[in-house]
């Protein structure tokens, strides 16, 4: 029988008023035992120590660390234990709980709006700082009153089956630094109110069903280090030209699989700590900015499935510029509008480069022999272009090559025997 789990029983139960008589050491003990009783399967016997033989502060997953109240529970961490069952509302008696991590279990239930709102008395809760309920089987909607927990710094609800929209009230939690709702069934638009979260460093809303534009207010959050909005239906005519200037702390940008058009902002180079940029599967057009060559820590640049052009010496200059990215591991430009000869400077790309994907373009001429300098390659995609000439001996010099795509070109002559050297 499917357990019914109201989100406020999960969340609001984490706090109770400090002057409540039930908020005592004995109450902590009974609350933990009641939680244990709500678990129907404990495959790793993580709760085996939860008995009267030792103090509950010594139980696995339980932390008691409070200088004024040393025997009160401050953290409960039972992540990745394969637990099945539901979350007992008795956790509401853990007055000093500041961190809850029940992620990567099999906790099930329904977040049902008709089961009520947060009691007004809970709006004064100030203990809870971190909440991780990711990788369970929770359904229903994110309650609007989640903003009542005004001291939350981190919320992770990823990898569940949560539906509905993202409450705009989240923008009222000024202490929030991490908001993660990846891999759910969330719909609607991204609330502009999230732009009030001036301490936000991680915004991960990817792999949902979100639509509409990305609010301009998000691009003004200079504290952001990671933006993960991939695999939604976001429609953006063009990214702000000053994106890299306003988001100068950005390290990872994932906007792939959306409906974003316009040019790639050259200002991205102003975010000098960039590691990953994934703009694939959109409708970006224009040239790859040469300014990206200033990103010395850049490891991942994925621009596949767009309308990016390179058809003359000037528009190919980005390849020269990227040779300055000494940490580059992935360069993917599959299915764009690259034309003409591949510059020989491709062979001067980072020695760390493992993936070079240039298939399904209109590249022509001979493959530069300098490409054999990229000895770290494990995957090389040159397929579905107009390359001609012979497949020369360099093809067998890649010691670590695992995937080589050369089909659908105009190569002539025999396949070199050195190709047999590929492992």
mmCIF file of C-alpha atoms in Angstrom:
data_model
loop_
_atom_site.group_PDB
_atom_site.id
_atom_site.type_symbol
_atom_site.label_atom_id
_atom_site.label_comp_id
_atom_site.label_asym_id
_atom_site.label_seq_id
_atom_site.Cartn_x
_atom_site.Cartn_y
_atom_site.Cartn_z
ATOM 1 C CA UNK A 1 0.000 0.000 0.000
ATOM 2 C CA UNK A 2 1.461 3.339 -1.038
ATOM 3 C CA UNK A 3 2.463 5.513 1.902
ATOM 4 C CA UNK A 4 1.131 9.061 1.941
ATOM 5 C CA UNK A 5 3.743 11.626 2.816
ATOM 6 C CA UNK A 6 2.808 15.300 3.110
ATOM 7 C CA UNK A 7 5.796 17.534 2.368
ATOM 8 C CA UNK A 8 5.122 19.569 5.459
ATOM 9 C CA UNK A 9 5.201 16.463 7.587
ATOM 10 C CA UNK A 10 8.668 15.913 6.166
ATOM 11 C CA UNK A 11 9.931 19.464 6.358
ATOM 12 C CA UNK A 12 7.964 21.223 9.067
ATOM 13 C CA UNK A 13 8.461 18.288 11.363
ATOM 14 C CA UNK A 14 12.124 19.143 11.527
ATOM 15 C CA UNK A 15 11.488 21.975 13.958
ATOM 16 C CA UNK A 16 9.488 22.687 17.088
ATOM 17 C CA UNK A 17 9.432 25.551 19.524
ATOM 18 C CA UNK A 18 12.351 25.522 21.984
ATOM 19 C CA UNK A 19 10.056 26.183 24.949
ATOM 20 C CA UNK A 20 7.848 23.208 24.136
ATOM 21 C CA UNK A 21 7.913 20.646 26.938
ATOM 22 C CA UNK A 22 8.300 17.774 24.488
ATOM 23 C CA UNK A 23 11.560 19.212 23.164
ATOM 24 C CA UNK A 24 13.808 17.345 25.571
ATOM 25 C CA UNK A 25 16.558 14.779 25.525
ATOM 26 C CA UNK A 26 14.009 12.027 26.097
ATOM 27 C CA UNK A 27 11.949 13.411 23.244
ATOM 28 C CA UNK A 28 14.978 13.127 20.931
ATOM 29 C CA UNK A 29 15.332 9.473 21.887
ATOM 30 C CA UNK A 30 11.664 8.683 21.315
ATOM 31 C CA UNK A 31 11.613 10.615 18.047
ATOM 32 C CA UNK A 32 14.523 8.603 16.661
ATOM 33 C CA UNK A 33 12.947 5.315 17.729
ATOM 34 C CA UNK A 34 9.693 6.326 16.079
ATOM 35 C CA UNK A 35 11.608 7.137 12.894
ATOM 36 C CA UNK A 36 13.179 3.679 13.052
ATOM 37 C CA UNK A 37 9.736 2.110 13.357
ATOM 38 C CA UNK A 38 8.610 3.946 10.206
ATOM 39 C CA UNK A 39 11.322 2.217 8.145
ATOM 40 C CA UNK A 40 10.108 -0.999 6.551
ATOM 41 C CA UNK A 41 13.417 -2.163 5.093
ATOM 42 C CA UNK A 42 16.976 -1.586 6.321
ATOM 43 C CA UNK A 43 19.164 -3.747 4.040
ATOM 44 C CA UNK A 44 22.482 -2.565 5.490
ATOM 45 C CA UNK A 45 21.324 -2.799 9.115
ATOM 46 C CA UNK A 46 22.307 0.816 9.606
ATOM 47 C CA UNK A 47 19.646 1.130 12.301
ATOM 48 C CA UNK A 48 20.798 -1.962 14.196
ATOM 49 C CA UNK A 49 22.627 0.204 16.724
ATOM 50 C CA UNK A 50 19.477 2.192 17.416
ATOM 51 C CA UNK A 51 18.553 0.622 20.757
ATOM 52 C CA UNK A 52 18.787 1.321 24.468
ATOM 53 C CA UNK A 53 22.193 -0.360 24.886
ATOM 54 C CA UNK A 54 24.058 2.840 23.962
ATOM 55 C CA UNK A 55 23.218 6.536 24.103
ATOM 56 C CA UNK A 56 21.375 7.708 21.003
ATOM 57 C CA UNK A 57 24.149 10.222 20.291
ATOM 58 C CA UNK A 58 26.308 7.180 19.500
ATOM 59 C CA UNK A 59 23.827 5.709 17.026
ATOM 60 C CA UNK A 60 24.928 5.470 13.432
ATOM 61 C CA UNK A 61 23.940 8.524 11.409
ATOM 62 C CA UNK A 62 23.173 10.619 14.496
ATOM 63 C CA UNK A 63 25.238 13.637 15.513
ATOM 64 C CA UNK A 64 24.918 15.554 18.772
ATOM 65 C CA UNK A 65 27.015 18.706 18.726
ATOM 66 C CA UNK A 66 25.742 21.640 20.693
ATOM 67 C CA UNK A 67 27.901 23.301 23.329
ATOM 68 C CA UNK A 68 24.975 24.413 25.483
ATOM 69 C CA UNK A 69 22.958 21.221 24.975
ATOM 70 C CA UNK A 70 25.538 18.477 24.290
ATOM 71 C CA UNK A 71 23.037 15.600 24.247
ATOM 72 C CA UNK A 72 20.646 16.968 21.664
ATOM 73 C CA UNK A 73 20.493 15.759 18.052
ATOM 74 C CA UNK A 74 21.874 18.320 15.615
ATOM 75 C CA UNK A 75 22.240 16.202 12.461
ATOM 76 C CA UNK A 76 20.693 13.068 10.984
ATOM 77 C CA UNK A 77 22.545 11.575 8.011
ATOM 78 C CA UNK A 78 21.300 8.271 6.594
ATOM 79 C CA UNK A 79 22.086 8.897 2.947
ATOM 80 C CA UNK A 80 22.481 6.024 0.490
ATOM 81 C CA UNK A 81 21.404 3.270 2.873
ATOM 82 C CA UNK A 82 18.644 1.704 0.783
ATOM 83 C CA UNK A 83 16.018 2.527 3.387
ATOM 84 C CA UNK A 84 12.365 1.988 2.526
ATOM 85 C CA UNK A 85 9.390 3.433 4.329
ATOM 86 C CA UNK A 86 8.322 6.943 5.240
ATOM 87 C CA UNK A 87 9.630 9.828 7.322
ATOM 88 C CA UNK A 88 8.123 9.923 10.779
ATOM 89 C CA UNK A 89 6.539 13.235 11.833
ATOM 90 C CA UNK A 90 8.121 12.640 15.242
ATOM 91 C CA UNK A 91 11.275 14.165 13.835
ATOM 92 C CA UNK A 92 9.491 17.400 14.694
ATOM 93 C CA UNK A 93 10.676 16.980 18.260
ATOM 94 C CA UNK A 94 14.350 17.241 17.254
ATOM 95 C CA UNK A 95 14.485 20.893 18.250
ATOM 96 C CA UNK A 96 18.174 21.423 17.564
ATOM 97 C CA UNK A 97 18.307 19.629 14.220
ATOM 98 C CA UNK A 98 20.279 21.710 11.723
ATOM 99 C CA UNK A 99 21.017 19.162 8.984
ATOM 100 C CA UNK A 100 18.897 16.374 7.533
ATOM 101 C CA UNK A 101 20.223 14.063 4.819
ATOM 102 C CA UNK A 102 17.969 11.193 3.774
ATOM 103 C CA UNK A 103 19.030 11.241 0.136
ATOM 104 C CA UNK A 104 19.469 8.231 -2.152
ATOM 105 C CA UNK A 105 17.019 5.948 -0.373
ATOM 106 C CA UNK A 106 13.645 4.549 -1.371
ATOM 107 C CA UNK A 107 11.397 6.723 0.746
ATOM 108 C CA UNK A 108 8.014 7.047 -0.889
ATOM 109 C CA UNK A 109 4.921 9.102 -0.391
ATOM 110 C CA UNK A 110 2.664 11.773 -1.747
ATOM 111 C CA UNK A 111 2.956 15.492 -1.180
ATOM 112 C CA UNK A 112 -0.730 16.294 -1.032
ATOM 113 C CA UNK A 113 -1.841 19.954 -0.792
ATOM 114 C CA UNK A 114 -5.136 19.067 0.916
ATOM 115 C CA UNK A 115 -3.290 17.744 3.944
ATOM 116 C CA UNK A 116 -2.823 21.262 5.254
ATOM 117 C CA UNK A 117 -0.429 24.181 5.546
ATOM 118 C CA UNK A 118 2.517 24.809 7.807
ATOM 119 C CA UNK A 119 1.343 25.760 11.277
ATOM 120 C CA UNK A 120 2.056 29.428 11.975
ATOM 121 C CA UNK A 121 4.056 28.418 15.052
ATOM 122 C CA UNK A 122 6.671 26.884 12.780
ATOM 123 C CA UNK A 123 7.532 30.151 11.078
ATOM 124 C CA UNK A 124 9.922 30.936 13.945
ATOM 125 C CA UNK A 125 12.000 27.812 13.337
ATOM 126 C CA UNK A 126 15.608 28.876 12.993
ATOM 127 C CA UNK A 127 17.532 25.622 13.402
ATOM 128 C CA UNK A 128 17.317 23.933 10.030
ATOM 129 C CA UNK A 129 20.167 24.902 7.712
ATOM 130 C CA UNK A 130 20.430 22.017 5.243
ATOM 131 C CA UNK A 131 17.775 19.697 3.840
ATOM 132 C CA UNK A 132 18.584 16.872 1.428
ATOM 133 C CA UNK A 133 15.708 14.615 0.334
ATOM 134 C CA UNK A 134 17.175 13.813 -3.074
ATOM 135 C CA UNK A 135 17.007 10.471 -4.869
ATOM 136 C CA UNK A 136 13.841 9.146 -3.295
ATOM 137 C CA UNK A 137 10.365 8.619 -4.741
ATOM 138 C CA UNK A 138 8.590 11.713 -3.462
ATOM 139 C CA UNK A 139 5.698 13.082 -5.499
ATOM 140 C CA UNK A 140 3.386 16.074 -5.289
ATOM 141 C CA UNK A 141 4.317 19.772 -5.249
ATOM 142 C CA UNK A 142 6.859 21.910 -3.439
ATOM 143 C CA UNK A 143 4.783 23.708 -0.782
ATOM 144 C CA UNK A 144 4.590 27.480 -1.096
ATOM 145 C CA UNK A 145 5.249 27.879 2.631
ATOM 146 C CA UNK A 146 8.726 26.430 2.345
ATOM 147 C CA UNK A 147 9.900 30.028 2.749
ATOM 148 C CA UNK A 148 8.885 29.839 6.410
ATOM 149 C CA UNK A 149 12.232 28.186 7.068
ATOM 150 C CA UNK A 150 14.102 31.430 6.779
ATOM 151 C CA UNK A 151 17.557 30.123 7.719
ATOM 152 C CA UNK A 152 17.861 27.370 5.117
ATOM 153 C CA UNK A 153 21.161 27.491 3.258
ATOM 154 C CA UNK A 154 20.785 24.358 1.129
ATOM 155 C CA UNK A 155 17.750 22.610 -0.378
ATOM 156 C CA UNK A 156 18.176 19.450 -2.452
ATOM 157 C CA UNK A 157 15.001 17.806 -3.789
ATOM 158 C CA UNK A 158 16.594 16.346 -6.914
ATOM 159 C CA UNK A 159 15.786 12.975 -8.472
ATOM 160 C CA UNK A 160 12.235 12.586 -7.252
ATOM 161 C CA UNK A 161 8.895 12.839 -9.039
ATOM 162 C CA UNK A 162 7.866 16.254 -7.762
ATOM 163 C CA UNK A 163 5.394 18.130 -9.960
ATOM 164 C CA UNK A 164 3.922 21.621 -10.119
ATOM 165 C CA UNK A 165 5.905 24.836 -10.264
ATOM 166 C CA UNK A 166 8.826 26.388 -8.440
ATOM 167 C CA UNK A 167 7.346 28.539 -5.646
ATOM 168 C CA UNK A 168 8.257 32.195 -5.991
ATOM 169 C CA UNK A 169 8.386 32.299 -2.189
ATOM 170 C CA UNK A 170 11.779 30.599 -2.371
ATOM 171 C CA UNK A 171 13.101 34.035 -3.240
ATOM 172 C CA UNK A 172 12.369 35.105 0.336
ATOM 173 C CA UNK A 173 14.906 32.715 1.878
ATOM 174 C CA UNK A 174 17.766 35.207 1.843
ATOM 175 C CA UNK A 175 20.195 32.734 3.419
ATOM 176 C CA UNK A 176 19.830 30.241 0.564
ATOM 177 C CA UNK A 177 23.094 29.388 -1.199
ATOM 178 C CA UNK A 178 22.137 26.124 -2.940
ATOM 179 C CA UNK A 179 18.851 25.292 -4.667
ATOM 180 C CA UNK A 180 18.713 21.897 -6.371
ATOM 181 C CA UNK A 181 15.563 20.445 -7.943
ATOM 182 C CA UNK A 182 17.174 18.555 -10.833
ATOM 183 C CA UNK A 183 15.397 15.552 -12.400
ATOM 184 C CA UNK A 184 11.806 16.051 -11.371
ATOM 185 C CA UNK A 185 8.638 16.895 -13.303
ATOM 186 C CA UNK A 186 8.496 20.597 -12.510
ATOM 187 C CA UNK A 187 6.586 22.813 -14.943
ATOM 188 C CA UNK A 188 5.963 26.494 -15.524
ATOM 189 C CA UNK A 189 8.471 29.320 -15.560
ATOM 190 C CA UNK A 190 11.478 30.124 -13.417
ATOM 191 C CA UNK A 191 10.322 32.728 -10.865
ATOM 192 C CA UNK A 192 12.049 36.067 -11.208
ATOM 193 C CA UNK A 193 11.948 36.270 -7.412
ATOM 194 C CA UNK A 194 14.906 33.880 -7.287
ATOM 195 C CA UNK A 195 16.934 36.908 -8.317
ATOM 196 C CA UNK A 196 16.617 38.136 -4.734
ATOM 197 C CA UNK A 197 18.907 35.358 -3.515
ATOM 198 C CA UNK A 198 22.088 37.401 -3.511
ATOM 199 C CA UNK A 199 24.072 34.660 -1.758
ATOM 200 C CA UNK A 200 23.090 31.909 -4.194
ATOM 201 C CA UNK A 201 26.093 29.973 -5.515
ATOM 202 C CA UNK A 202 24.365 26.921 -7.024
ATOM 203 C CA UNK A 203 21.152 26.990 -9.069
ATOM 204 C CA UNK A 204 20.306 23.542 -10.427
ATOM 205 C CA UNK A 205 16.866 23.241 -12.041
ATOM 206 C CA UNK A 206 17.816 21.012 -14.958
ATOM 207 C CA UNK A 207 15.979 18.025 -16.433
ATOM 208 C CA UNK A 208 12.474 19.207 -15.712
ATOM 209 C CA UNK A 209 9.705 20.619 -17.912
ATOM 210 C CA UNK A 210 10.312 24.288 -17.251
ATOM 211 C CA UNK A 211 9.414 26.746 -19.996
ATOM 212 C CA UNK A 212 9.495 30.432 -20.780
ATOM 213 C CA UNK A 213 12.467 32.774 -20.492
ATOM 214 C CA UNK A 214 15.315 32.785 -18.022
ATOM 215 C CA UNK A 215 14.571 35.818 -15.816
ATOM 216 C CA UNK A 216 17.011 38.684 -16.225
ATOM 217 C CA UNK A 217 17.292 38.816 -12.437
ATOM 218 C CA UNK A 218 19.092 35.449 -12.490
ATOM 219 C CA UNK A 219 21.837 36.927 -14.650
ATOM 220 C CA UNK A 220 22.412 39.608 -12.009
ATOM 221 C CA UNK A 221 23.313 37.149 -9.233
ATOM 222 C CA UNK A 222 27.050 37.746 -9.158
ATOM 223 C CA UNK A 223 27.504 35.109 -6.445
ATOM 224 C CA UNK A 224 26.514 32.251 -8.773
ATOM 225 C CA UNK A 225 29.194 29.654 -9.443
ATOM 226 C CA UNK A 226 27.050 26.961 -11.073
ATOM 227 C CA UNK A 227 23.972 27.355 -13.286
ATOM 228 C CA UNK A 228 22.374 24.070 -14.336
ATOM 229 C CA UNK A 229 19.218 24.575 -16.422
ATOM 230 C CA UNK A 230 19.748 21.845 -18.999
ATOM 231 C CA UNK A 231 17.037 19.693 -20.575
ATOM 232 C CA UNK A 232 14.056 21.992 -20.182
ATOM 233 C CA UNK A 233 11.987 23.988 -22.676
ATOM 234 C CA UNK A 234 13.416 27.403 -21.883
ATOM 235 C CA UNK A 235 13.023 29.939 -24.699
ATOM 236 C CA UNK A 236 15.614 32.694 -24.858
ATOM 237 C CA UNK A 237 16.130 34.949 -27.884
ATOM 238 C CA UNK A 238 19.682 35.703 -26.824
ATOM 239 C CA UNK A 239 21.823 35.542 -23.715
ATOM 240 C CA UNK A 240 22.822 38.877 -22.152
ATOM 241 C CA UNK A 241 25.932 40.193 -23.876
ATOM 242 C CA UNK A 242 27.429 41.049 -20.475
ATOM 243 C CA UNK A 243 26.701 37.619 -18.995
ATOM 244 C CA UNK A 244 30.332 36.892 -18.145
ATOM 245 C CA UNK A 245 30.762 40.324 -16.601
ATOM 246 C CA UNK A 246 27.715 40.191 -14.345
ATOM 247 C CA UNK A 247 28.320 36.521 -13.452
ATOM 248 C CA UNK A 248 32.074 36.808 -13.043
ATOM 249 C CA UNK A 249 32.230 34.008 -10.437
ATOM 250 C CA UNK A 250 30.622 31.468 -12.751
ATOM 251 C CA UNK A 251 32.505 28.175 -13.101
ATOM 252 C CA UNK A 252 29.957 25.864 -14.707
ATOM 253 C CA UNK A 253 27.178 26.768 -17.150
ATOM 254 C CA UNK A 254 24.800 24.070 -18.396
ATOM 255 C CA UNK A 255 22.112 25.351 -20.762
ATOM 256 C CA UNK A 256 22.032 22.405 -23.167
ATOM 257 C CA UNK A 257 18.791 21.016 -24.621
ATOM 258 C CA UNK A 258 16.731 24.192 -24.526
ATOM 259 C CA UNK A 259 15.550 26.723 -27.115
ATOM 260 C CA UNK A 260 18.181 29.425 -26.818
ATOM 261 C CA UNK A 261 19.298 31.426 -29.847
ATOM 262 C CA UNK A 262 21.533 34.375 -30.612
ATOM 263 C CA UNK A 263 25.311 34.671 -30.397
ATOM 264 C CA UNK A 264 27.571 33.210 -27.747
ATOM 265 C CA UNK A 265 28.474 36.185 -25.525
ATOM 266 C CA UNK A 266 32.179 37.055 -25.884
ATOM 267 C CA UNK A 267 32.007 38.351 -22.302
ATOM 268 C CA UNK A 268 32.062 34.752 -21.032
ATOM 269 C CA UNK A 269 35.822 35.195 -20.872
ATOM 270 C CA UNK A 270 35.350 37.642 -17.981
ATOM 271 C CA UNK A 271 34.327 34.699 -15.811
ATOM 272 C CA UNK A 272 37.927 33.567 -15.662
ATOM 273 C CA UNK A 273 37.253 30.527 -13.457
ATOM 274 C CA UNK A 274 35.114 28.738 -16.049
ATOM 275 C CA UNK A 275 35.571 24.957 -16.101
ATOM 276 C CA UNK A 276 32.510 23.704 -18.006
ATOM 277 C CA UNK A 277 30.423 25.390 -20.713
ATOM 278 C CA UNK A 278 27.655 23.333 -22.308
ATOM 279 C CA UNK A 279 25.419 25.173 -24.778
ATOM 280 C CA UNK A 280 24.671 22.159 -26.971
ATOM 281 C CA UNK A 281 21.314 21.366 -28.577
ATOM 282 C CA UNK A 282 20.093 24.935 -28.903
ATOM 283 C CA UNK A 283 19.982 27.430 -31.769
ATOM 284 C CA UNK A 284 23.091 29.492 -31.123
ATOM 285 C CA UNK A 285 24.465 31.204 -34.214
ATOM 286 C CA UNK A 286 27.403 33.317 -35.229
ATOM 287 C CA UNK A 287 31.032 32.522 -34.480
ATOM 288 C CA UNK A 288 32.803 30.941 -31.539
ATOM 289 C CA UNK A 289 34.232 33.950 -29.659
ATOM 290 C CA UNK A 290 38.016 34.061 -29.722
ATOM 291 C CA UNK A 291 37.849 35.502 -26.215
ATOM 292 C CA UNK A 292 37.186 31.976 -24.894
ATOM 293 C CA UNK A 293 40.895 31.392 -25.355
ATOM 294 C CA UNK A 294 41.420 33.397 -22.188
ATOM 295 C CA UNK A 295 39.754 30.710 -20.063
ATOM 296 C CA UNK A 296 42.856 28.886 -18.870
ATOM 297 C CA UNK A 297 40.911 26.484 -16.612
ATOM 298 C CA UNK A 298 38.299 25.562 -19.235
ATOM 299 C CA UNK A 299 37.921 21.779 -19.444
ATOM 300 C CA UNK A 300 34.595 21.189 -21.203
ATOM 301 C CA UNK A 301 33.302 23.147 -24.205
ATOM 302 C CA UNK A 302 30.260 21.539 -25.802
ATOM 303 C CA UNK A 303 28.619 23.494 -28.631
ATOM 304 C CA UNK A 304 27.095 20.570 -30.558
ATOM 305 C CA UNK A 305 23.779 20.813 -32.428
ATOM 306 C CA UNK A 306 23.684 24.562 -33.038
ATOM 307 C CA UNK A 307 24.067 26.905 -36.019
ATOM 308 C CA UNK A 308 27.590 28.087 -35.313
ATOM 309 C CA UNK A 309 29.538 29.185 -38.378
ATOM 310 C CA UNK A 310 33.169 29.128 -39.462
ATOM 311 C CA UNK A 311 33.831 29.661 -43.160
ATOM 312 C CA UNK A 312 36.916 31.849 -43.461
ATOM 313 C CA UNK A 313 40.234 32.505 -41.787
ATOM 314 C CA UNK A 314 38.838 35.060 -39.374
ATOM 315 C CA UNK A 315 35.921 32.929 -38.187
ATOM 316 C CA UNK A 316 38.288 29.984 -37.685
ATOM 317 C CA UNK A 317 40.542 32.018 -35.402
ATOM 318 C CA UNK A 318 38.755 30.542 -32.399
ATOM 319 C CA UNK A 319 40.750 27.344 -32.955
ATOM 320 C CA UNK A 320 43.995 29.285 -32.546
ATOM 321 C CA UNK A 321 42.596 30.963 -29.441
ATOM 322 C CA UNK A 322 41.549 27.686 -27.819
ATOM 323 C CA UNK A 323 45.144 26.452 -27.932
ATOM 324 C CA UNK A 324 45.650 28.677 -24.879
ATOM 325 C CA UNK A 325 43.145 26.587 -22.889
ATOM 326 C CA UNK A 326 45.719 24.224 -21.425
ATOM 327 C CA UNK A 327 43.145 22.264 -19.397
ATOM 328 C CA UNK A 328 40.756 21.574 -22.286
ATOM 329 C CA UNK A 329 39.487 17.993 -22.165
ATOM 330 C CA UNK A 330 36.400 18.132 -24.403
ATOM 331 C CA UNK A 331 35.780 20.164 -27.565
ATOM 332 C CA UNK A 332 32.514 19.253 -29.291
ATOM 333 C CA UNK A 333 31.167 21.062 -32.378
ATOM 334 C CA UNK A 334 29.168 18.242 -33.942
ATOM 335 C CA UNK A 335 26.433 19.283 -36.407
ATOM 336 C CA UNK A 336 27.048 22.983 -36.872
ATOM 337 C CA UNK A 337 27.941 25.006 -39.959
ATOM 338 C CA UNK A 338 31.715 24.684 -40.022
ATOM 339 C CA UNK A 339 33.100 24.899 -43.548
ATOM 340 C CA UNK A 340 36.425 24.827 -45.345
ATOM 341 C CA UNK A 341 39.710 23.358 -44.229
ATOM 342 C CA UNK A 342 40.343 22.432 -40.629
ATOM 343 C CA UNK A 343 43.171 24.688 -39.375
ATOM 344 C CA UNK A 344 46.459 22.989 -38.600
ATOM 345 C CA UNK A 345 46.363 24.728 -35.210
ATOM 346 C CA UNK A 346 43.976 21.973 -34.131
ATOM 347 C CA UNK A 347 47.122 19.987 -33.391
ATOM 348 C CA UNK A 348 48.184 22.601 -30.843
ATOM 349 C CA UNK A 349 45.165 22.098 -28.615
ATOM 350 C CA UNK A 350 45.699 20.948 -25.050
ATOM 351 C CA UNK A 351 47.683 17.768 -24.476
ATOM 352 C CA UNK A 352 44.854 16.851 -22.082
ATOM 353 C CA UNK A 353 42.267 16.794 -24.875
ATOM 354 C CA UNK A 354 40.399 13.468 -24.926
ATOM 355 C CA UNK A 355 37.315 14.240 -27.006
ATOM 356 C CA UNK A 356 37.422 16.134 -30.307
ATOM 357 C CA UNK A 357 34.035 15.928 -32.028
ATOM 358 C CA UNK A 358 33.689 17.749 -35.374
ATOM 359 C CA UNK A 359 31.336 15.426 -37.264
ATOM 360 C CA UNK A 360 28.370 16.434 -39.457
ATOM 361 C CA UNK A 361 29.738 19.738 -40.707
ATOM 362 C CA UNK A 362 31.043 20.767 -44.128
ATOM 363 C CA UNK A 363 34.764 20.456 -43.517
ATOM 364 C CA UNK A 364 36.847 19.788 -46.611
ATOM 365 C CA UNK A 365 40.407 19.251 -47.752
ATOM 366 C CA UNK A 366 42.880 16.976 -46.040
ATOM 367 C CA UNK A 367 42.866 16.269 -42.334
ATOM 368 C CA UNK A 368 45.861 18.191 -40.900
ATOM 369 C CA UNK A 369 48.675 15.817 -40.010
ATOM 370 C CA UNK A 370 49.231 17.936 -36.894
ATOM 371 C CA UNK A 371 46.183 16.266 -35.398
ATOM 372 C CA UNK A 372 48.480 13.363 -34.508
ATOM 373 C CA UNK A 373 49.979 15.630 -31.820
ATOM 374 C CA UNK A 374 46.839 15.069 -29.757
ATOM 375 C CA UNK A 375 48.130 11.873 -28.228
ATOM 376 C CA UNK A 376 45.641 11.912 -25.367
ATOM 377 C CA UNK A 377 42.591 11.537 -27.614
ATOM 378 C CA UNK A 378 40.195 8.734 -26.763
ATOM 379 C CA UNK A 379 37.427 9.848 -29.140
ATOM 380 C CA UNK A 380 37.842 11.574 -32.521
ATOM 381 C CA UNK A 381 34.820 12.396 -34.657
ATOM 382 C CA UNK A 382 35.416 13.654 -38.211
ATOM 383 C CA UNK A 383 32.508 11.798 -39.804
ATOM 384 C CA UNK A 384 29.960 13.168 -42.286
ATOM 385 C CA UNK A 385 32.116 15.945 -43.734
ATOM 386 C CA UNK A 386 33.815 16.452 -47.098
ATOM 387 C CA UNK A 387 37.353 15.483 -46.154
ATOM 388 C CA UNK A 388 39.351 14.036 -49.046
ATOM 389 C CA UNK A 389 42.782 12.606 -49.654
ATOM 390 C CA UNK A 390 44.092 9.495 -47.979
ATOM 391 C CA UNK A 391 43.855 8.320 -44.418
ATOM 392 C CA UNK A 392 47.534 8.685 -43.634
ATOM 393 C CA UNK A 393 49.628 6.796 -41.111
ATOM 394 C CA UNK A 394 48.961 9.256 -38.267
ATOM 395 C CA UNK A 395 45.676 7.511 -37.647
ATOM 396 C CA UNK A 396 47.515 4.660 -35.957
ATOM 397 C CA UNK A 397 49.515 6.847 -33.600
ATOM 398 C CA UNK A 398 46.767 7.444 -31.045
ATOM 399 C CA UNK A 399 47.711 5.207 -28.144
ATOM 400 C CA UNK A 400 44.501 5.715 -26.181
ATOM 401 C CA UNK A 401 41.941 5.926 -28.973
ATOM 402 C CA UNK A 402 38.668 4.124 -28.214
ATOM 403 C CA UNK A 403 36.267 5.662 -30.741
ATOM 404 C CA UNK A 404 37.258 6.825 -34.230
ATOM 405 C CA UNK A 405 34.620 8.146 -36.638
ATOM 406 C CA UNK A 406 35.769 8.781 -40.226
ATOM 407 C CA UNK A 407 32.779 7.535 -42.246
ATOM 408 C CA UNK A 408 30.836 9.522 -44.844
ATOM 409 C CA UNK A 409 33.762 11.498 -46.245
ATOM 410 C CA UNK A 410 35.663 11.383 -49.554
ATOM 411 C CA UNK A 411 38.763 9.568 -48.471
ATOM 412 C CA UNK A 412 40.532 7.480 -51.116
ATOM 413 C CA UNK A 413 43.142 4.774 -51.076
ATOM 414 C CA UNK A 414 43.695 1.873 -48.716
ATOM 415 C CA UNK A 415 43.101 1.933 -45.009
ATOM 416 C CA UNK A 416 46.572 2.217 -43.415
ATOM 417 C CA UNK A 417 47.782 -0.871 -41.618
ATOM 418 C CA UNK A 418 48.739 1.294 -38.650
ATOM 419 C CA UNK A 419 45.078 1.514 -37.749
ATOM 420 C CA UNK A 420 45.552 -1.941 -36.290
ATOM 421 C CA UNK A 421 47.693 -0.369 -33.580
ATOM 422 C CA UNK A 422 44.622 1.211 -32.040
ATOM 423 C CA UNK A 423 43.666 -0.499 -28.830
#
